[in-house]
Structure formats: structure tokens, C-alpha cells
Coordinates of C-alpha atoms and ligand atoms in Angstrom, one line a residue:
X1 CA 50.0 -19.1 -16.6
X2 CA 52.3 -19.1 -13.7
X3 CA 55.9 -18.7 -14.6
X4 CA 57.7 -21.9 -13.4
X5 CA 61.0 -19.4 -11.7
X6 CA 58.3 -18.0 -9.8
X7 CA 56.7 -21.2 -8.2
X8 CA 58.7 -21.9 -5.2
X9 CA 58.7 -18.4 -4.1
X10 CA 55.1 -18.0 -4.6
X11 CA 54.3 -21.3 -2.7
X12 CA 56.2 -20.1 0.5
X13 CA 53.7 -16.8 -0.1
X14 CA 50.7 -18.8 0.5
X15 CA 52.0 -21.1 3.3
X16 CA 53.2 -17.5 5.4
X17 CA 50.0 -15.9 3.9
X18 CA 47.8 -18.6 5.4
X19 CA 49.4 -18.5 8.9
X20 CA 49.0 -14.9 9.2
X21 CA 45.2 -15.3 7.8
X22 CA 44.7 -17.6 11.3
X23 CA 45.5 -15.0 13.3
X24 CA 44.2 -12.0 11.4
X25 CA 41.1 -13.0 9.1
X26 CA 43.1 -11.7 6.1
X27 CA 40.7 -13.6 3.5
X28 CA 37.6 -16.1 3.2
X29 CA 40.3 -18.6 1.6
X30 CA 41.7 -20.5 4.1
X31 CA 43.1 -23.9 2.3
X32 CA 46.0 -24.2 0.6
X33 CA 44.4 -25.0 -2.6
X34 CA 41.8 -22.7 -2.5
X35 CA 44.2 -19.6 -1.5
X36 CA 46.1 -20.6 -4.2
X37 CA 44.0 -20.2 -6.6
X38 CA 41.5 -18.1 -5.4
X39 CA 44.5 -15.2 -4.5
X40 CA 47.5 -16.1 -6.2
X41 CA 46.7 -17.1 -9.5
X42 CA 43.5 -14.5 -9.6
X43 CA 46.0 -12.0 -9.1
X44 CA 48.7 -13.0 -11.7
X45 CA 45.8 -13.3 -14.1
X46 CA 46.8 -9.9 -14.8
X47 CA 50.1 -11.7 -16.2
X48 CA 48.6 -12.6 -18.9
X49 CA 46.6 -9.5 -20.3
X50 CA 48.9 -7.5 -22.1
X51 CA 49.4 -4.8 -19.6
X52 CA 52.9 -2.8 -19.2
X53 CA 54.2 -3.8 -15.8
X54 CA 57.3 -2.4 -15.9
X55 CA 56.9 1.2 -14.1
X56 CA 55.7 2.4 -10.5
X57 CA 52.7 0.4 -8.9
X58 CA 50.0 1.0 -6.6
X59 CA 47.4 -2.1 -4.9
X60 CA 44.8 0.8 -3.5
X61 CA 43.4 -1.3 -0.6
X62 CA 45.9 -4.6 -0.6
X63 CA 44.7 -6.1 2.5
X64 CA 46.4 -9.4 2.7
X65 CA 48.8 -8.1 -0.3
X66 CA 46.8 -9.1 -3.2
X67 CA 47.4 -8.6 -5.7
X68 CA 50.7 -6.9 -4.6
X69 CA 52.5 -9.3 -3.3
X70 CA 52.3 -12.0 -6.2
X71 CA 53.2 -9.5 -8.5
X72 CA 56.5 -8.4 -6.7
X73 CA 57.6 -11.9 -6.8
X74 CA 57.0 -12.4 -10.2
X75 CA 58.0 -8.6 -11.1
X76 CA 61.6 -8.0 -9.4
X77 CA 62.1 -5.0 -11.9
X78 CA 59.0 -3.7 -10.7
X79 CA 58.7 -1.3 -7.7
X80 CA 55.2 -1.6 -5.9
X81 CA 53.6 0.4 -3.3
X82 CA 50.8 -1.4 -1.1
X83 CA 48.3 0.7 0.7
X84 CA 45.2 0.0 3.2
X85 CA 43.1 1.8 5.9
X86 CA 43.4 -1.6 8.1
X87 CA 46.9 -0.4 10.2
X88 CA 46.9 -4.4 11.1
X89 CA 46.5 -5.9 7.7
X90 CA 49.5 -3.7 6.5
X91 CA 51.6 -5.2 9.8
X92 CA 50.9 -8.5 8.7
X93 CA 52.2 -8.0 4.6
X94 CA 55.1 -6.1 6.6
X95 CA 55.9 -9.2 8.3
X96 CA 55.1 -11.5 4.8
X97 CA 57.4 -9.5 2.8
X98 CA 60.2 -9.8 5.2
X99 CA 60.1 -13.4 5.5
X100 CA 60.0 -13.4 1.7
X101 CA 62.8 -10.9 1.2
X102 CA 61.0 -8.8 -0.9
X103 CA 62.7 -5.3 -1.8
X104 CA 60.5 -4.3 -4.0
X105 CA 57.4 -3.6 -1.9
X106 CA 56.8 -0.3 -0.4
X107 CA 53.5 -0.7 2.6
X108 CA 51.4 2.5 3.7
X109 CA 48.8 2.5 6.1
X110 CA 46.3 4.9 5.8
X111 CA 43.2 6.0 3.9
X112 CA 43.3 6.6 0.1
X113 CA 41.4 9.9 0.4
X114 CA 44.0 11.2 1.9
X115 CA 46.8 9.6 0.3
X116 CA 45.6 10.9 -3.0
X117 CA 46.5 14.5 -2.3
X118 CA 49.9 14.1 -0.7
X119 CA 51.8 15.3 -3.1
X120 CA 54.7 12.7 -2.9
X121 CA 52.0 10.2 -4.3
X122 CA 49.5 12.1 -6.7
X123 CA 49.7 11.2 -10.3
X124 CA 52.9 9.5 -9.7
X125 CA 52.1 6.3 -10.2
X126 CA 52.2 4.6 -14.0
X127 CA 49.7 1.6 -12.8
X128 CA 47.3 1.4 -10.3
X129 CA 45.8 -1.8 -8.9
X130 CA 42.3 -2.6 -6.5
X131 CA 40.6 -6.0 -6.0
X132 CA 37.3 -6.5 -4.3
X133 CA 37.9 -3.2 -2.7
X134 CA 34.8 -1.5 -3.6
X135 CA 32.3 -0.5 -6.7
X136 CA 33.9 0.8 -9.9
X137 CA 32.6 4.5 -9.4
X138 CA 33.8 4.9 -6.3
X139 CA 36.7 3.1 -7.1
X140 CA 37.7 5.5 -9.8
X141 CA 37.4 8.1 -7.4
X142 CA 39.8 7.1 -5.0
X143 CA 42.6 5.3 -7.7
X144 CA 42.7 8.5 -10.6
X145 CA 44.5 10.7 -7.9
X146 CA 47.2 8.9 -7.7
X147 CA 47.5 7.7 -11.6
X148 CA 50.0 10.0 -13.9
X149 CA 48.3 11.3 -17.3
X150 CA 48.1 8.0 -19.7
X151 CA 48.4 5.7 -16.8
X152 CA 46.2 2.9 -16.6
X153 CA 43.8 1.5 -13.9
X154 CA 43.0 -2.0 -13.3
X155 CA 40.1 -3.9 -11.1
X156 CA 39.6 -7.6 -10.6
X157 CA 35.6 -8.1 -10.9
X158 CA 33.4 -10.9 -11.7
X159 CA 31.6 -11.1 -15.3
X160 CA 28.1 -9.4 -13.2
X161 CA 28.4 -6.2 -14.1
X162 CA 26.8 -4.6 -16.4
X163 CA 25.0 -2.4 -13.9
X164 CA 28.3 -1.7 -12.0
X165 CA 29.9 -0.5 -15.4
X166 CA 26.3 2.0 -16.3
X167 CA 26.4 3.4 -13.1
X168 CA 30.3 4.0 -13.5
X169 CA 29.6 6.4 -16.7
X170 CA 29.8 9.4 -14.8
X171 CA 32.8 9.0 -12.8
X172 CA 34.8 7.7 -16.1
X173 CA 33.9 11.1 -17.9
X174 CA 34.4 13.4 -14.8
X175 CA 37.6 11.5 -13.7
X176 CA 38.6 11.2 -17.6
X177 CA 39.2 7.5 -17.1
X178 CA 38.1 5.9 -20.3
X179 CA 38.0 1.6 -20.0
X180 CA 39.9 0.2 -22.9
X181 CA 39.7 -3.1 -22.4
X182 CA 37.7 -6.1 -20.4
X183 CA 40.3 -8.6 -20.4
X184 CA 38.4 -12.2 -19.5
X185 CA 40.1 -15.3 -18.3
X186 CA 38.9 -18.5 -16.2
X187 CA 40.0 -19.9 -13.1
X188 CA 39.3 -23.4 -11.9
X189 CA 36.2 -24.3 -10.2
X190 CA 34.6 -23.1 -8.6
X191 CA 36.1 -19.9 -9.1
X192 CA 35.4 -19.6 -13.0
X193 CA 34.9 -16.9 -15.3
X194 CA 36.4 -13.5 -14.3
X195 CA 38.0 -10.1 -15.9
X196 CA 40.1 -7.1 -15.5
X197 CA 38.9 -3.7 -15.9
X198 CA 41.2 -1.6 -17.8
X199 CA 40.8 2.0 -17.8
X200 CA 43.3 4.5 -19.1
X201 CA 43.1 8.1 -17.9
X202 CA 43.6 10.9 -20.1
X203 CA 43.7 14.4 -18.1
X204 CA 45.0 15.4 -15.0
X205 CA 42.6 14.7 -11.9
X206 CA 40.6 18.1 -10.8
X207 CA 41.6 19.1 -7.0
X208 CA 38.1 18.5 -6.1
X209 CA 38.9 14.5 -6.0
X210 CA 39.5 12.6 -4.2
X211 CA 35.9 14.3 -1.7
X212 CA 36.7 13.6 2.2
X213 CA 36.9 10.3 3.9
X214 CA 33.8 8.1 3.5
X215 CA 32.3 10.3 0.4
X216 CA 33.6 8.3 -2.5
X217 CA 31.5 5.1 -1.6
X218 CA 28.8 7.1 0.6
X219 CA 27.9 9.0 -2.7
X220 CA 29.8 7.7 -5.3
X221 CA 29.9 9.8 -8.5
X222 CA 26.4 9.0 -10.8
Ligands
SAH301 N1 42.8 -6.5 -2.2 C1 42.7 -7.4 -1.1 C2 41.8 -7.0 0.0 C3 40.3 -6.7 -0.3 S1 39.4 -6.2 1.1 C4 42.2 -8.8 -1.7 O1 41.8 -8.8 -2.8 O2 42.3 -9.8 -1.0 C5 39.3 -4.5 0.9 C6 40.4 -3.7 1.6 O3 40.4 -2.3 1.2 C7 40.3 -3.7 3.1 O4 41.5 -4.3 3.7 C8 40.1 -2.2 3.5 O5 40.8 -1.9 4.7 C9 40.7 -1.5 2.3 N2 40.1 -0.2 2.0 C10 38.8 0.1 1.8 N3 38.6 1.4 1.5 C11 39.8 2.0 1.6 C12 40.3 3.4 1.5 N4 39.4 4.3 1.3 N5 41.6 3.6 1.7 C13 42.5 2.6 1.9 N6 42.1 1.3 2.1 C14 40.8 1.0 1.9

């Protein structure tokens, strides 16, 4: 699952990533083993699913830098762009991707309703990324603004959700962002079953979205 050139780099990820998570709170994972697995390889499960990596990418709400900062190491062709709200958490993948060398990262600190109607980053982006950031509706809301006509959207959930994906309906036909594809795959224990969402969108995003600050998960679209 994890491509052996990768290893080493991705090793040093989770030893820098574990020090800065002592200082920060960055993620509930705080051995090595459990880091690994629970952010590395959960976020190069994507690896694995079929999904074109080869054009511009977006983490909407990286915190820590996952799953952005996996991917850059395993995706050198690939040029990523990292954002979050949390002006310290982007400081600290600042710092990570230094140490690592990484030129292929891009970090913004700010919030994505706002982001998503700067021109320089609407519908500009061939992939867009967001785990555990929030519910899909609201999710949708905040990551189709910045996703080009027939780019595709991907979340990292758990296998609970059928009611998540019902009360998405609305927001998928509004923000024409139609899921293709649950991709499943299994992590160790006690991690387990999980999937990707995979939506593709097929129209360009109506200036009414992304609503204000706050609106997207205060009334998500039902
Ligand atoms: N993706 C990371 C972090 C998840 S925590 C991981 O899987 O480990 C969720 C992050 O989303 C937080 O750091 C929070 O600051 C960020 N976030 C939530 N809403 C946001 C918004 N509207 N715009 C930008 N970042 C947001």
C-alpha cells in the first residue's frame, strides 16, 4: 500500500509531525504507531483508489497536513495547496515541510469561505481534498468553489453514514456535485473499515456559494 521510495521520507514525516503535535495538539494520535497508521497510511489510502493525482490539489482544512503532506511525498509531480482557519496549525506544516524539503506544498491560512471567492483560487483546482473537517453537506459547500468543472472531490469518512449521505442530497444537486464512487479499504486495528467519498462536479458553482463565514455548517444546505 505504501510505496517502498516513499518510506524513509514518510517516516521522518511522522517523527517531526509528532514533535510538533507535543507542543500544538495537532491530532488525538500521539504514538508513533498509531500516527502512522491512523494519519499516514489513512491518508495514502487514497493511493490506491483509482483517482487522477496528477493536476493541482487542495486539503480544505489540513490541520496537521493530512492528508497533504503524505501525498506531496509520495506525489513530487504533484503541486498541492494546504489551507486552514487555525493561523498556528498552518505555522507548524510551514515548519514540517521545511524540514522535509518539500517544494511542492503551497500553505494558506485563512477561512475557506472566503478563500472560495478569491478569484486566484476559484474553480482552479483539478482535486480537492478534506478529512474529518466537517459533515458532507457543508463540506460540499465550502470545497465546490474552489473545484474546476469535472474536477473531483474527495472525503475521508467512516462506513456510518448513511444519514450523513441522505442529508447531503440537496447540497449534491444544488452544488452539482454528483458521488461516483465509495471507495472502501481497511486499516489495522483498531482503525478498521473506512472509505472515500468521491464526488465529481459538473457545472460551474453559482456566486451565491460559498454563504458567509460560519453559514455552511450553522445551516448546511438540506
Ligand atoms: N485534515 C486534518 C485536520 C482535521 S481538523 C486531519 O485529518 O488531521 C479540522 C480542521 O479544519 C481544523 O484544523 C480547522 O481549523 C479546519 N477548518 C474547519 N473549518 C474551516 C474553514 N471553514 N476554513 C478553513 N479551515 C477550516
Amino acid at each position: 500500500m505504501i510505496p517502498s521510495e516513499c518510506e524513509s521520507k514518510l517516516r521522518q514525516l511522522n517523527q517531526i509531525f509528532l514533535e510538533e503535535n507535543q507542543k500544538l495538539n495537532l491530532s488525538a494520535f500521539r504514538e508513533e504507531e498509531q500516527s502512522w497508521v491512523g494519519n499516514i497510511e489513512d491518508s495514502l489510502s487514497i493511493l490506491d483508489s483509482g483517482i487522477e493525482l496528477n493536476g493541482k490539489i487542495f486539503d480544505l482544512g489540513t490541520g496537521g497536513g493530512f492528508p497533504l503532506l503524505p501525498l506531496a511525498i509520495c506525489q513530487p509531480e504533484s503541486k498541492l495547496t494546504g489551507l486552514d482557519s487555525t493561523n498556528k496549525k498552518i505555522s507548524a506544516v510551514e515548519r514540517i515541510t521545511k524540514e522535509l524539503s518539500l517544494t511542492n506544498v503551497d500553505l494558506i491560512s485563512g477561512r475557506a469561505e472566503e478563500l472560495g471567492r478569491d478569484p486566484e483560487h476559484r474553480e482552479q483546482y483539478d482535486l480537492i481534498l478534506s478529512r474529518a473537517v466537517a459533515g458532507t453537506n457543508t463540506l460540499l459547500e465550502l470545497c465546490a468553489p474552489f473545484t474546476k468543472v469535472k474536477g473531483k472531490i474527495v472525503f475521508w469518512k467512516s462506513m456510518k453514514i448513511d444519514k450523513e449521505l441522505e442529508d447531503s442530497l440537496m447540497a449534491r444537486a444544488e452544488l452539482t456535485c454528483h458521488l461516483t464512487n465509495q471507495y472502501e479499504y481497511e486499516l489495522p486495528e483498531p482503525f478498521g473499515k473506512r472509505q472515500l467519498l468521491i464526488f465529481e462536479k459538473t457545472s460551474p458553482t453559482s456566486d451565491k456559494y460559498p454563504r458567509k463565514i460560519g453559514e455552511p455548517k450553522k445551516k448546511p444546505l438540506t
